[in-house]
Short mmCIF file of C-alpha atoms in Angstrom, two decimals:
data_model
loop_
_atom_site.label_atom_id
_atom_site.label_comp_id
_atom_site.label_asym_id
_atom_site.label_seq_id
_atom_site.Cartn_x
_atom_site.Cartn_y
_atom_site.Cartn_z
CA MET A 1 70.44 87.37 138.13
CA ILE A 2 72.42 84.25 138.35
CA LYS A 3 74.70 83.80 141.50
CA LEU A 4 77.49 81.60 142.58
CA THR A 5 77.41 80.97 146.38
CA PHE A 6 80.64 79.62 147.90
CA ALA A 7 80.64 78.43 151.43
CA LEU A 8 84.04 78.77 152.70
CA VAL A 9 86.22 76.75 154.98
CA ARG A 10 89.49 77.88 155.92
CA ARG A 11 92.87 75.98 155.51
CA PRO A 12 93.89 74.50 158.78
CA GLU A 13 96.90 76.96 159.18
CA PHE A 14 94.75 79.97 159.14
CA THR A 15 92.73 81.35 162.33
CA ARG A 16 89.23 82.61 161.31
CA GLU A 17 90.92 85.97 161.79
CA SER A 18 93.58 85.51 159.68
CA PHE A 19 91.46 83.68 156.91
CA GLN A 20 89.30 86.59 156.75
CA ASP A 21 91.96 89.16 156.56
CA TYR A 22 93.61 87.43 153.67
CA TRP A 23 90.29 86.93 151.99
CA PHE A 24 89.38 90.76 152.24
CA ASN A 25 92.68 92.56 151.86
CA THR A 26 94.30 89.90 149.39
CA HIS A 27 91.80 87.76 147.56
CA ALA A 28 89.01 90.42 146.94
CA PRO A 29 91.43 93.01 145.07
CA LEU A 30 92.25 90.16 142.98
CA VAL A 31 88.89 89.11 142.10
CA ALA A 32 88.19 93.02 141.30
CA SER A 33 91.21 93.05 139.00
CA VAL A 34 89.56 90.29 136.72
CA ARG A 35 86.00 91.15 136.93
CA GLU A 36 85.75 92.51 133.31
CA ALA A 37 87.39 89.35 131.81
CA LEU A 38 85.00 87.12 133.79
CA ARG A 39 82.12 89.48 133.41
CA ILE A 40 81.20 89.39 137.19
CA ARG A 41 78.65 92.01 138.06
CA ARG A 42 78.90 91.96 141.68
CA TYR A 43 81.12 90.33 144.32
CA VAL A 44 80.11 90.15 147.95
CA GLN A 45 81.83 88.56 150.93
CA LEU A 46 79.78 87.67 154.21
CA HIS A 47 82.29 87.22 156.89
CA SER A 48 81.12 84.93 160.00
CA LEU A 49 81.05 86.33 163.51
CA PRO A 50 82.99 84.43 166.30
CA PRO A 51 81.31 80.83 166.28
CA GLU A 52 80.04 81.05 170.00
CA ILE A 53 77.47 83.63 168.60
CA SER A 54 75.79 81.05 166.33
CA ASP A 55 76.12 78.18 168.68
CA SER A 56 72.62 78.43 170.33
CA PRO A 57 70.60 78.68 167.10
CA ARG A 58 72.77 76.08 165.17
CA ALA A 59 72.20 73.56 168.41
CA VAL A 60 68.67 74.12 168.28
CA ARG A 61 68.32 73.19 164.70
CA GLY A 62 71.00 70.22 165.07
CA GLY A 63 72.94 71.98 162.41
CA PRO A 64 76.58 71.37 161.38
CA GLU A 65 79.41 73.59 162.16
CA GLY A 66 79.35 77.01 160.44
CA TYR A 67 81.67 78.33 157.58
CA ASP A 68 84.12 81.12 157.92
CA GLY A 69 82.64 83.04 155.04
CA VAL A 70 80.15 82.85 152.09
CA ALA A 71 81.07 84.64 148.84
CA GLN A 72 78.62 85.61 146.05
CA LEU A 73 79.54 86.31 142.56
CA TRP A 74 76.75 87.74 140.28
CA TRP A 75 75.85 87.50 136.61
CA ASP A 76 73.21 88.95 134.72
CA SER A 77 72.72 85.47 133.12
CA PHE A 78 74.07 82.18 132.43
CA GLU A 79 74.82 83.58 128.81
CA ASP A 80 76.78 86.51 130.18
CA MET A 81 78.65 84.27 132.21
CA ALA A 82 79.49 81.67 129.67
CA GLY A 83 80.51 84.23 127.25
CA ALA A 84 83.47 85.16 129.29
CA ASN A 85 85.28 81.95 127.95
CA ASP A 86 87.88 83.29 126.04
CA GLU A 87 91.64 82.94 126.99
CA ALA A 88 91.70 86.13 129.17
CA ALA A 89 88.71 84.66 131.28
CA LYS A 90 90.42 81.16 131.39
CA ALA A 91 93.50 82.82 132.53
CA ALA A 92 91.48 84.76 135.31
CA GLY A 93 89.69 81.70 136.49
CA ARG A 94 93.11 79.83 136.99
CA LEU A 95 94.70 82.76 138.77
CA LEU A 96 91.59 83.03 141.25
CA LEU A 97 91.69 79.23 141.72
CA GLU A 98 95.70 79.28 142.33
CA ASP A 99 94.91 81.85 145.25
CA GLU A 100 91.79 80.06 146.69
CA GLN A 101 94.17 77.19 147.21
CA ARG A 102 96.32 79.22 149.34
CA PHE A 103 93.62 79.88 152.20
CA ILE A 104 90.58 77.87 151.39
CA ASP A 105 89.96 74.22 152.12
CA LEU A 106 88.36 73.60 148.81
CA SER A 107 87.34 69.97 149.83
CA ARG A 108 84.91 71.41 152.65
CA SER A 109 83.80 74.50 150.86
CA PRO A 110 80.37 73.52 149.03
CA LEU A 111 79.64 76.13 145.81
CA TRP A 112 76.47 76.05 143.76
CA TRP A 113 74.88 77.98 141.19
CA GLY A 114 71.37 79.71 142.07
CA GLN A 115 68.73 82.26 140.95
CA GLU A 116 67.88 84.63 143.46
CA ARG A 117 63.81 84.76 144.27
CA VAL A 118 63.20 88.13 146.24
CA ILE A 119 60.61 87.57 148.69
CA PHE A 120 60.43 91.17 150.22
#
């Protein structure tokens, strides 16, 4: 299983609540609508809780400010993900990026490819 993990920071005009509402109620259905074209196996959103809940463990570790959420998209393999490279997939990718630009501060939102290693 190959995963794309995307740590999301909202655009400044959004509150955490309005960001998470848009992400769940507007963006998620858009992702679902193009899942076949992009060969996405699974899509998961992890919504952050209010920041004060995480302040203590973050401070103890000397960590940076948190994210507004984390998205994970799963593919069976790089080959399967790369196979979604036809015109429909390219159009779907453009559609998702256009929507992401509406609510995500992309310059502050890292993303990376990874391979899951289950420990228990």
